[in-house]
Coordinates of C-alpha atoms in Angstrom, one line a residue:
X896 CA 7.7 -0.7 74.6
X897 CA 8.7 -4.2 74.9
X898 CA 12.6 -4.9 73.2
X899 CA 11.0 -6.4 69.9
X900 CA 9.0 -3.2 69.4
X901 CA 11.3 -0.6 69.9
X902 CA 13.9 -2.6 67.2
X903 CA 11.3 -2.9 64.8
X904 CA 10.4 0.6 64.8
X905 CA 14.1 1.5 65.0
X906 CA 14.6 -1.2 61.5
X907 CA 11.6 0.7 60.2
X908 CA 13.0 4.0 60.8
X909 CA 16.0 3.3 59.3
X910 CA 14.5 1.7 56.2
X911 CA 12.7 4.9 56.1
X912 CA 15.8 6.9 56.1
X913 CA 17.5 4.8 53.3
X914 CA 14.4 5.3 51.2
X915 CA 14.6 8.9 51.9
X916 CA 18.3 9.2 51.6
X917 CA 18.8 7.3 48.5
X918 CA 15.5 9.1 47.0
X919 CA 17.5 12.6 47.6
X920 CA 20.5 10.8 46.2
X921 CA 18.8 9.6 43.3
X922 CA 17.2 13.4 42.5
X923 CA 20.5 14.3 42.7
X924 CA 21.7 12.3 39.8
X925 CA 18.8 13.5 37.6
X926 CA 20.1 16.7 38.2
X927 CA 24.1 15.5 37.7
X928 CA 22.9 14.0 34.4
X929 CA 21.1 17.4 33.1
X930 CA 24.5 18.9 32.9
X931 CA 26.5 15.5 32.5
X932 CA 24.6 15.3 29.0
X933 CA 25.1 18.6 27.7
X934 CA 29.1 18.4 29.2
X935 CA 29.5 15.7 27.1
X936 CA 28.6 16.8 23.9
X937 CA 30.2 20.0 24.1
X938 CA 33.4 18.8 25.6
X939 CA 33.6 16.8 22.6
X940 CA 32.4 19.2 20.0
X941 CA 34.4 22.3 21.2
X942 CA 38.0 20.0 22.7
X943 CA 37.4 17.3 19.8
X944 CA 37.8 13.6 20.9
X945 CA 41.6 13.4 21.7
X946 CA 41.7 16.3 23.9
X947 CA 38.8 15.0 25.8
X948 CA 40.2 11.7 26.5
X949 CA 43.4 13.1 27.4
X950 CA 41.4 15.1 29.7
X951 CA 39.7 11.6 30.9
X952 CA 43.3 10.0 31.4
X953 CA 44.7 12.6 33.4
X954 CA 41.4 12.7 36.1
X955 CA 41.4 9.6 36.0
X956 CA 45.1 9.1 37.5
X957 CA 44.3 11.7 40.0
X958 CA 41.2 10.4 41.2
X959 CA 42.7 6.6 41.7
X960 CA 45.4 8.3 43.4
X961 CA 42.4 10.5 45.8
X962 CA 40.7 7.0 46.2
X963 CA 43.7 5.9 48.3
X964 CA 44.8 9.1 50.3
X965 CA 40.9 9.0 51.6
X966 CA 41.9 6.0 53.2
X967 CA 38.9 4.3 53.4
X968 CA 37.4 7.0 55.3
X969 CA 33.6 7.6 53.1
X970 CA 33.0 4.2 54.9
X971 CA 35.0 3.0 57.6
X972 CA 34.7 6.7 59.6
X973 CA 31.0 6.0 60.6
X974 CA 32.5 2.6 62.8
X975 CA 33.9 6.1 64.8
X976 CA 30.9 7.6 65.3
X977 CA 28.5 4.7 66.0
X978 CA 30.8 2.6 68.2
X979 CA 30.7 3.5 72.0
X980 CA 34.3 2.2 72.5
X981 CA 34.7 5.6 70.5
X982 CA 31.7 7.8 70.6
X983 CA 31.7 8.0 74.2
X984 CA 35.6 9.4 74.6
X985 CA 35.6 11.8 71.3
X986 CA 33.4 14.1 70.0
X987 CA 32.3 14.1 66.4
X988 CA 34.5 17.4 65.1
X989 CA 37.7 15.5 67.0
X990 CA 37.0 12.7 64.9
X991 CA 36.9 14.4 62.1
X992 CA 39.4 16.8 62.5
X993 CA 41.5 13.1 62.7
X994 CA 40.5 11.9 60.2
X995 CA 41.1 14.9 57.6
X996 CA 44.7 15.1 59.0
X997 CA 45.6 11.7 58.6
X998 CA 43.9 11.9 54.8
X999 CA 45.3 15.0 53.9
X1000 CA 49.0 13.8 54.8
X1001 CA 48.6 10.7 52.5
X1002 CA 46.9 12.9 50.1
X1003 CA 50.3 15.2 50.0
X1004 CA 52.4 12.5 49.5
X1005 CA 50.2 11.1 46.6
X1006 CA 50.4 15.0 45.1
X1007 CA 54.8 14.7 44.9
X1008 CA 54.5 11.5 43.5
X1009 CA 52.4 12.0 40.6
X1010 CA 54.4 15.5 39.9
X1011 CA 57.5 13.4 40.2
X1012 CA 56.1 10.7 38.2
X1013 CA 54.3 12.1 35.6
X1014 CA 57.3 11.6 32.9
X1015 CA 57.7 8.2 34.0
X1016 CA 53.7 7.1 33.3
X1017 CA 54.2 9.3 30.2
X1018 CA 57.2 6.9 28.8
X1019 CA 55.3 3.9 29.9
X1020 CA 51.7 4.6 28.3
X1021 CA 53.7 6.8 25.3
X1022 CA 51.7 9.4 26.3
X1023 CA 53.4 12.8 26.6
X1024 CA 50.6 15.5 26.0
X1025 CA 49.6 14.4 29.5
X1026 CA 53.1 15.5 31.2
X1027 CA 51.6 19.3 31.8
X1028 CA 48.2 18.9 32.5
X1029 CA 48.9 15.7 35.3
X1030 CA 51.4 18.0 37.8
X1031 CA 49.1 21.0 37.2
X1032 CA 46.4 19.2 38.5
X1033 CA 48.3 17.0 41.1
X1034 CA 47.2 18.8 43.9
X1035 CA 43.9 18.1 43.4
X1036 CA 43.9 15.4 45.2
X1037 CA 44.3 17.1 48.4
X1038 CA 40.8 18.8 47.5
X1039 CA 39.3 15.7 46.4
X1040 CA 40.5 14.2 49.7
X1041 CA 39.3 16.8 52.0
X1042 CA 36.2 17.1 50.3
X1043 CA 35.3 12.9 50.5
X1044 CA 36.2 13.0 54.2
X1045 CA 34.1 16.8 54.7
X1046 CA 30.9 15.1 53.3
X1047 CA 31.6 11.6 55.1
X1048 CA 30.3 13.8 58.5
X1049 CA 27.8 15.3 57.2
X1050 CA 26.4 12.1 55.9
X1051 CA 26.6 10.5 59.6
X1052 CA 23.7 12.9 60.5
X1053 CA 21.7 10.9 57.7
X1054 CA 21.4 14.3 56.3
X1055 CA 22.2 13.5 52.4
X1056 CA 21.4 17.8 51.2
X1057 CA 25.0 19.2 51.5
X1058 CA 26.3 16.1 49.4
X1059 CA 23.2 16.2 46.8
X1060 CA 24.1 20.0 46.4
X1061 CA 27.7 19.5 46.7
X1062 CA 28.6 16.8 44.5
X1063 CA 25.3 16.4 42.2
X1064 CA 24.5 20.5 41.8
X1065 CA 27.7 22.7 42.8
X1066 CA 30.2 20.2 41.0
X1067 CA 28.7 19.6 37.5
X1068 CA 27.3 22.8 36.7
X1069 CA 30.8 24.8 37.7
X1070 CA 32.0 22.1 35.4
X1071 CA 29.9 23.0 32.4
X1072 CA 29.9 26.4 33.2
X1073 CA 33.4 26.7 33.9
X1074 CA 34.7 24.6 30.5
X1075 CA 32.5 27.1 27.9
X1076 CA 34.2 30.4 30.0
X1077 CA 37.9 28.8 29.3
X1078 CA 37.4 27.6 25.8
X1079 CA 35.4 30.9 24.7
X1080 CA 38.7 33.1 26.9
X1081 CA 41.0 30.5 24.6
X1082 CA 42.1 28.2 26.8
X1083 CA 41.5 25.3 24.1
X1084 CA 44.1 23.1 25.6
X1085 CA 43.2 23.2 29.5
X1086 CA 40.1 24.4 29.6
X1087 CA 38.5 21.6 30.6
X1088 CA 41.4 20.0 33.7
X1089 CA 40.8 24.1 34.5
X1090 CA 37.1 23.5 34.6
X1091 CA 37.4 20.5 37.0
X1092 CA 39.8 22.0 39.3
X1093 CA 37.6 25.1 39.5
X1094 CA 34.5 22.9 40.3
X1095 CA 36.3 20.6 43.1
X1096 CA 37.4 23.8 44.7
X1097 CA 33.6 25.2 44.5
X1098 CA 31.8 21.8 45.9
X1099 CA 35.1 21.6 49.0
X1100 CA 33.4 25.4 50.2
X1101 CA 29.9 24.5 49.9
X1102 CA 31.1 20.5 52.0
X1103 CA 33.0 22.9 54.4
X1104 CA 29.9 25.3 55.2
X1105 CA 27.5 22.4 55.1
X1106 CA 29.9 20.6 58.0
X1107 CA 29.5 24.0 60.0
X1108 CA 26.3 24.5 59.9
X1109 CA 25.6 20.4 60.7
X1110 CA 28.1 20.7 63.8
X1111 CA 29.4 23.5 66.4
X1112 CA 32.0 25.8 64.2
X1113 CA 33.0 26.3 67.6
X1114 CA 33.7 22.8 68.4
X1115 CA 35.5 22.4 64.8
X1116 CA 37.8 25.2 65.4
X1117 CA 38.4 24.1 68.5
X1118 CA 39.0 20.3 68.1
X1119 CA 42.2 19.0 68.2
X1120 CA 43.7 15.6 65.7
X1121 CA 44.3 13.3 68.5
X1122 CA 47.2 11.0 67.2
X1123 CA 46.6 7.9 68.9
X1124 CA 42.8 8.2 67.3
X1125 CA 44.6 9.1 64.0
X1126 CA 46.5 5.4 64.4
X1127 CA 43.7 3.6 65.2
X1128 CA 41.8 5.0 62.0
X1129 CA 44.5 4.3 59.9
X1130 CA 44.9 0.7 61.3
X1131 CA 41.4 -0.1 60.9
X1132 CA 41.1 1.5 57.4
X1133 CA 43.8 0.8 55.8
X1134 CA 42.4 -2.7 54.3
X1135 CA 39.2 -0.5 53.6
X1136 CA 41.9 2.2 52.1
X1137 CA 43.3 -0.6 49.5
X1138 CA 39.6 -1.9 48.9
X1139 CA 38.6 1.3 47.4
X1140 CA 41.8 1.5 45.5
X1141 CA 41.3 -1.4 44.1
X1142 CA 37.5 -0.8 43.6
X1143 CA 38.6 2.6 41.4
X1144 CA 41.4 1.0 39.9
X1145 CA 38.5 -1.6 38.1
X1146 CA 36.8 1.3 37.0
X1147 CA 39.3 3.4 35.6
X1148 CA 42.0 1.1 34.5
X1149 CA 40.1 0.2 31.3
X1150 CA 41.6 4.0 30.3
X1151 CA 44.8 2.7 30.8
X1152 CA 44.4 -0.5 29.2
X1153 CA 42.8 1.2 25.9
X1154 CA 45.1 4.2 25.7
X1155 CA 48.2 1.3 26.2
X1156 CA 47.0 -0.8 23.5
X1157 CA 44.8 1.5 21.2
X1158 CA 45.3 5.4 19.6
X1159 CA 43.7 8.5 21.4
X1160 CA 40.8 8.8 19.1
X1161 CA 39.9 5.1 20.5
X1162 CA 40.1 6.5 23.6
X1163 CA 38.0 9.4 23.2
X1164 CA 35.2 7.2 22.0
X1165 CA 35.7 4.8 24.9
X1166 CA 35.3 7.6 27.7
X1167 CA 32.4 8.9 25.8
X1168 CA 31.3 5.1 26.8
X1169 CA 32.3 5.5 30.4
X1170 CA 30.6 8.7 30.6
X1171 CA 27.7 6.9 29.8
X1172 CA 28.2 3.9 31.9
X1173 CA 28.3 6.1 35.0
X1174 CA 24.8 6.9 34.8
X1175 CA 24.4 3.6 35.6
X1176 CA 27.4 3.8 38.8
X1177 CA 25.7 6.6 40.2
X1178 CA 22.3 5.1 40.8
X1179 CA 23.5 2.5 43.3
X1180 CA 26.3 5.3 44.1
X1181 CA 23.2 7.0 45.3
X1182 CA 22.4 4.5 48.1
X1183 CA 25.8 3.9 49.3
X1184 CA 26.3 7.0 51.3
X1185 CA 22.9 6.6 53.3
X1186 CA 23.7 2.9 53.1
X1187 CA 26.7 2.8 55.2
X1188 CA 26.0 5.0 58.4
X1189 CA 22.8 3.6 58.5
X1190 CA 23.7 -0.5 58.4
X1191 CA 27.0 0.5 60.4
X1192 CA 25.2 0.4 63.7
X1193 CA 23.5 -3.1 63.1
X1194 CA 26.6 -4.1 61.7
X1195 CA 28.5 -3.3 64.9
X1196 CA 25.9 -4.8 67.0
X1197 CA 26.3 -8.3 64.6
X1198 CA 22.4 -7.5 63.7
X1199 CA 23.4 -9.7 60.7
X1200 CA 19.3 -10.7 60.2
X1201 CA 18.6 -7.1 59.5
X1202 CA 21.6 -6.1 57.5
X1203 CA 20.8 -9.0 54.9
X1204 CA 16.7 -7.9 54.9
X1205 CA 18.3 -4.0 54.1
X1206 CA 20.9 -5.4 51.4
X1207 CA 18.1 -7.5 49.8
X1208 CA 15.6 -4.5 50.0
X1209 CA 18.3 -2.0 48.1
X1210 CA 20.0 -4.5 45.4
X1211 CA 16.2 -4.8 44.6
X1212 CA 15.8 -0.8 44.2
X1213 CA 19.0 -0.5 42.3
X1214 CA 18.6 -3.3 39.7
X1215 CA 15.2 -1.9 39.1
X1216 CA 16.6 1.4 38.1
X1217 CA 19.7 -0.1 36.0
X1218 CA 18.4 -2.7 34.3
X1219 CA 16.3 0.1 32.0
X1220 CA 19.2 1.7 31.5
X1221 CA 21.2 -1.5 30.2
X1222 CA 18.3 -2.0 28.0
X1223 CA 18.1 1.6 26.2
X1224 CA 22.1 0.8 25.8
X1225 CA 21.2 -2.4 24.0
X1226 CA 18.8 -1.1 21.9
X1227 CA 19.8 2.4 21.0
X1228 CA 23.4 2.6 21.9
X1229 CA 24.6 3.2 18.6
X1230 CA 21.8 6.0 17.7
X1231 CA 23.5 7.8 20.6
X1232 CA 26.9 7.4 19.2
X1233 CA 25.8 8.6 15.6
X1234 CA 24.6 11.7 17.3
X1235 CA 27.2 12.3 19.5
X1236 CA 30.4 12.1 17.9
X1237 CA 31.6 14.3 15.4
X1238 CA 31.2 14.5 11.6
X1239 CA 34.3 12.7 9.8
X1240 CA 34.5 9.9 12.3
X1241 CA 34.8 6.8 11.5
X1242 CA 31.6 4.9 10.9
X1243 CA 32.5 1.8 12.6
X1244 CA 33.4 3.8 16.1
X1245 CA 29.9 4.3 16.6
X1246 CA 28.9 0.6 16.3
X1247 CA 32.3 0.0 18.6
X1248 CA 31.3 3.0 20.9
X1249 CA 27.3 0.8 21.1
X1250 CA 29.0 -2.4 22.2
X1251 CA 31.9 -0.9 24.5
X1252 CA 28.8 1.0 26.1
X1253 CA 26.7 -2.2 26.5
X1254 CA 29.0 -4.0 28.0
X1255 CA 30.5 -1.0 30.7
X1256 CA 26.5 -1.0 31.5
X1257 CA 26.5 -4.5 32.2
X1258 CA 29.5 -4.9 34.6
X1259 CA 28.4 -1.4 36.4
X1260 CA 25.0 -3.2 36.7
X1261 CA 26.4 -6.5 38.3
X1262 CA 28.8 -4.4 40.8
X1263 CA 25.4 -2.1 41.3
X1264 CA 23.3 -5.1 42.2
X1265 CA 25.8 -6.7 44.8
X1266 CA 28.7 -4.9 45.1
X1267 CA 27.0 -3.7 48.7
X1268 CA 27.9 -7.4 49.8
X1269 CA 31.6 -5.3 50.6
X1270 CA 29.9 -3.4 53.6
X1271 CA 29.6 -5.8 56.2
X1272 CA 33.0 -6.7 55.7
X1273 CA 34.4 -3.2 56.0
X1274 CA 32.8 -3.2 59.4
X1275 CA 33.3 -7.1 61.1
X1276 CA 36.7 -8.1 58.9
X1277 CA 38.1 -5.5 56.4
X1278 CA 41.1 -7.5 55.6
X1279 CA 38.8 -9.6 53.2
X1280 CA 37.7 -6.4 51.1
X1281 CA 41.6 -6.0 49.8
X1282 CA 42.2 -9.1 49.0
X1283 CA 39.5 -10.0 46.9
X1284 CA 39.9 -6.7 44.9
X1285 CA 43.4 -6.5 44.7
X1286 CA 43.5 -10.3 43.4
X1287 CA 41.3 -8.9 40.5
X1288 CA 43.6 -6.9 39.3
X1289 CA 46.0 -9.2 37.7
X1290 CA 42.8 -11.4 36.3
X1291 CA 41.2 -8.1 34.7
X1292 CA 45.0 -7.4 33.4
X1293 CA 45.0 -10.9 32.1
X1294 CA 41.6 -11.0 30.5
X1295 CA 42.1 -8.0 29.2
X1296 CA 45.5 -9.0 27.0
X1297 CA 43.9 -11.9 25.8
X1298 CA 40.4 -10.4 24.9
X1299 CA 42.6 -7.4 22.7
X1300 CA 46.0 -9.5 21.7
X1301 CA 44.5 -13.0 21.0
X1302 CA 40.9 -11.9 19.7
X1303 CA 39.4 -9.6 17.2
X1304 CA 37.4 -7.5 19.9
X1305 CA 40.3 -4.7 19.6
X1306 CA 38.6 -2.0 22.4
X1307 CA 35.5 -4.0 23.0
X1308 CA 37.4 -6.7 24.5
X1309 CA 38.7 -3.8 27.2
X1310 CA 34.6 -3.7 28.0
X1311 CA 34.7 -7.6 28.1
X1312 CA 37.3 -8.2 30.3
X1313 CA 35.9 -5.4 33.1
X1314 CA 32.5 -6.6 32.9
X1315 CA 34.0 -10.4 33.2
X1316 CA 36.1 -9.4 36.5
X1317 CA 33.1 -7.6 37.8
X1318 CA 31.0 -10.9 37.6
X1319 CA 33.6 -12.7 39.3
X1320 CA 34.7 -10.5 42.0
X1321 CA 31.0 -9.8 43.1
X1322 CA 30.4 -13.5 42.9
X1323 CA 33.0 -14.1 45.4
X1324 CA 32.4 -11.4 47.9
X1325 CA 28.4 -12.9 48.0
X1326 CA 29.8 -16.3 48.3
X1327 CA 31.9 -14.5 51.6
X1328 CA 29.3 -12.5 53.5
X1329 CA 27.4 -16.2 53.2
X1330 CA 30.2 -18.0 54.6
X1331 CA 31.3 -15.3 57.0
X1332 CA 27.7 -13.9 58.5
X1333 CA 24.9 -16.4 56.7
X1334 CA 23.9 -13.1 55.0
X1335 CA 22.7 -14.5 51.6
X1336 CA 21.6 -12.2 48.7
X1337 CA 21.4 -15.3 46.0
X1338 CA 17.3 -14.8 46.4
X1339 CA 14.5 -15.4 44.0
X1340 CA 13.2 -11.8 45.3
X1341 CA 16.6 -10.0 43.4
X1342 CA 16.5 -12.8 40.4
X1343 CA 13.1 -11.7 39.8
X1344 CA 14.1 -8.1 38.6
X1345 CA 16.4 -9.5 36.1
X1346 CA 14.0 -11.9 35.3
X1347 CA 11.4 -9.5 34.4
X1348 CA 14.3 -6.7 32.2
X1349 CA 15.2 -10.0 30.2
X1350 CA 11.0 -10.5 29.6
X1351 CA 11.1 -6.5 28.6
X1352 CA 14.0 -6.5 26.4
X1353 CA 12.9 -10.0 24.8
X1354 CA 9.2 -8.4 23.9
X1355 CA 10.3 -4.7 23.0
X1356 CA 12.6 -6.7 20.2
X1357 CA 10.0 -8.7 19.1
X1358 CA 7.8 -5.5 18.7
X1359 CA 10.4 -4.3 16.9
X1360 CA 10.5 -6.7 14.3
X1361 CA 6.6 -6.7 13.8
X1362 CA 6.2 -2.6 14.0
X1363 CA 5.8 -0.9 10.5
X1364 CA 7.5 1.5 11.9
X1365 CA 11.6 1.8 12.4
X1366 CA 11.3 2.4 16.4
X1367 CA 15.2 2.7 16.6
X1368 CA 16.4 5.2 14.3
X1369 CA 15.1 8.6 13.0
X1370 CA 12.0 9.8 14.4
X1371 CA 10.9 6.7 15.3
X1372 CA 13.3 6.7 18.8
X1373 CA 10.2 8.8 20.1
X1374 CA 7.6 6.6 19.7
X1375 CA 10.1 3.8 20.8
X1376 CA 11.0 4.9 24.2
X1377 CA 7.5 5.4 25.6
X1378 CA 6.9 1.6 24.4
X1379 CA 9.8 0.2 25.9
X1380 CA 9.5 2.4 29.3
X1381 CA 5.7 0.8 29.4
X1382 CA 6.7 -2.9 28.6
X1383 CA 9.4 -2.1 31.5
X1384 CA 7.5 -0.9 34.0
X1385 CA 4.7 -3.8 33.3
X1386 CA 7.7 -6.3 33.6
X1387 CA 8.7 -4.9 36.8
X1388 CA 4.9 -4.4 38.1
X1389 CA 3.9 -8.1 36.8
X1390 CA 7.1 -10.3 37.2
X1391 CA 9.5 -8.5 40.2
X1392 CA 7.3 -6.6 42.6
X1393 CA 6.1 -7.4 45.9
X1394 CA 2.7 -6.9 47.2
X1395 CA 4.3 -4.6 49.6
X1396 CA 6.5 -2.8 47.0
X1397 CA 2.6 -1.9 45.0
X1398 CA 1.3 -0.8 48.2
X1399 CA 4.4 1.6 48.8
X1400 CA 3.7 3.4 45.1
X1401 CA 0.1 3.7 45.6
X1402 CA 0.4 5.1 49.1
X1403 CA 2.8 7.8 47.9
X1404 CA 1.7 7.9 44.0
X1405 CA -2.6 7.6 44.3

């Protein structure tokens, strides 16, 4: 096999596994969102809204502070494993075994801050009820930690199971199962920070037996944290380490900004939101972790031609999937809130909760689309990946002030400002990776998808108007949905696929 055959069959093989990977991904979050659903609704109608925002603040601190102590390592470990400088002088478990370490000691310092802190982000957010909850649950980020780094190896097989059962099976089902035993045994307060500890701890076992039976327990057991390995991972992703901080920080500050600025019933609607608007984060959350180990080895090889052909090939899948869901958001965003939240509320927090939701979809579907354009710089220069996100933060902080202090968006301006900095900080890492590798994802291929949502949304609205029916409230939201998944998928068929992309569905659909 001549050297141009045996890299397109190895480029083939690897699109293969990113299909297959993100496809096992993506069932995964089918089955996340059959208990993400029902969690909502009953965390809400058991806990009431202000105790499940509260319950939002207080993960949310702990998971920006687990975002850092991971160190970078969901990404920048697989550089490890598929580099020979490496590969060749330690074994997988050593490498691992280094890595946890090294997380797990950041991840205890992060644990005595936050219990040290906690009165201190209570004074400055006037937020008090948190103080308890926040230092029970500070050591969670040790689990979430370990458990990040745990499913990191067992993604470098290409072997996506143990994570799809881990995090999209064992995780949200403990969670829902675990809430309704606490609230029904009384625990009305905590029961649901006791139903997420309880379901971290469950998904870290299943992540530790998954890792044993991928590699030797032997070998595990055995293997020993080599220090100067441990400094050479913490050099090289630390930049990767404040990328991701920064990366969690835009999609949780907004729960900051709205609790800062706005009461805790405001909050509880805008989580509901964010609940929502993660749908949409973990569709292109489902190709990352294939995404990485896979483009890591043409990325260390400077195979910069094939990495832009595999970014190009997955935007297109993701913005596919999104785009629908932006368009049921901007269509029946408020029905959802109407049904959701609880009688006595407010009537205008549903419309507010409709255009908060729309706008959370949006930016989540910009940073879904391109946000990939951060891998090859995690792998050729990861100083770029801080910078760029960490100089968001103060315009997000900015935009966010004037949007609510100088406007009469009140919490929709929150929505406006993350969805603004999301535009502009995925704008600038695609103008990078042109500059830096000529790996350019401003195509007509990727436009085309948007394209053809905007020709969906534009005729679903104009059936709309001419139906004698009301296709948006009542009963009518049944006949609606079929339509508008039809228009879509004509759209998409019509307007955005390839020839190639209708000759992959009929192979595996006819």
């Amino acid at each position: 096999m001549s050297p141009e055959q045996e890299k397109a069959a190895t480029t083939a093989k690897d699109n293969k596994d990113i299909a297959k990977g993100a496809g096992a991904n993506f069932f995964g979050f089918i089955i996340r969102l059959g208990s993400r659903l029902p969690f909502l609704i009953l965390a809400v109608a058991l806990f009431g809204n202000e105790l499940y925002g509260r319950y939002n603040y207080t993960i949310t601190t702990i998971e920006i502070c687990a975002a850092f102590a991971t160190f970078g390592f969901k990404r920048s470990l697989f550089k490890f494993i598929n580099d020979d400088e490496y590969s060749g002088r330690y074994s997988i478990e050593q490498v691992m075994v280094s890595a946890l370490l090294s997380s797990v000691i950041v991840s205890l310092i992060f644990t005595g801050l936050i219990i040290l802190g906690a009165e201190f982000l209570a004074y400055i957010f006037d937020y008090p009820e948190m103080v308890p909850g926040l230092k029970s649950l500070a050591p969670m980020v040790i689990i979430i930690t370990a458990l990040d780094v745990i499913l990191a190896g067992t993604r470098a097989t290409r072997k996506m199971r143990y994570e799809v059962i881990s995090r999209s099976l064992v995780e949200p089902y403990m969670l829902l199962g675990s809430m309704l035993l606490f609230f029904y045994m009384g625990f009305t307060t905590f029961g649901l920070l006791m139903a997420y500890a309880v379901a971290l701890i469950a998904a870290l076992i299943y992540a530790i037996w998954g890792f044993c039976h991928l590699y030797s327990f032997e070998k595990t057991i055995k293997a020993r944290p080599d220090f100067k390995l441990m400094k050479r991972l913490m050099r090289f992703s630390g930049p990767t380490a404040f990328h991701d901080l920064a990366l969690l920080v835009f999609m949780r500050m907004d729960i900051f900004t709205v609790k800062f600025f706005f009461s805790e019933a405001v909050l509880g609607v805008y989580t509901i939101a964010q609940q929502f608007a993660t749908s949409v984060e973990k569709i292109y959350q489902s190709f990352y972790p294939i995404l990485s180990p896979v483009m890591a080895k043409n990325l260390v090889e400077k195979d910069f031609v094939t990495v832009e052909k595999q970014m190009i090939m997955v935007s297109r899948w993701i913005l596919m999937i999104q785009s629908v869901l932006v368009i049921l958001c901007v269509f029946y965003g408020e029905t959802i809130f109407n049904a959701i939240l609880p009688a006595g509320t407010e009537p205008n927090m549903a419309i507010i909760g409709g255009i908060v939701l729309f706008y959370l979809m949006v930016g989540e579907t910009i940073n879904g689309g391109f946000g990939m354009a951060d891998l090859p710089v995690i792998y050729r220069t990861p100083l770029f990946n801080p910078i760029i996100s960490l100089t968001m933060i103060p315009v997000y902080v900015l935009l966010a002030y004037l949007l609510t202090q100088y406007s009469d968006f009140g919490p929709i301006g929150v929505a406006m400002a993350l969805c603004s900095t999301y535009f502009l900080m995925n704008l600038v890492r695609v103008i990078t990776i042109i500059k830096l590798y000529s790996i350019n994802m401003i195509t007509f291929d990727i436009f085309r998808v948007i394209l053809a949502a905007a020709v969906a949304a534009g005729l679903f609205h104009l059936i709309t108007i001419i139906s004698p029916f009301d296709l948006i409230n009542g009963w009518g939201f049944a006949v609606g949905l079929p339509v508008l998944f039809l228009i879509y998928g004509l759209s998409m068929l019509f307007i955005a696929m390839k020839k190639s992309d209708v000759k992959k569905l009929k192979a595996k659909f006819l």
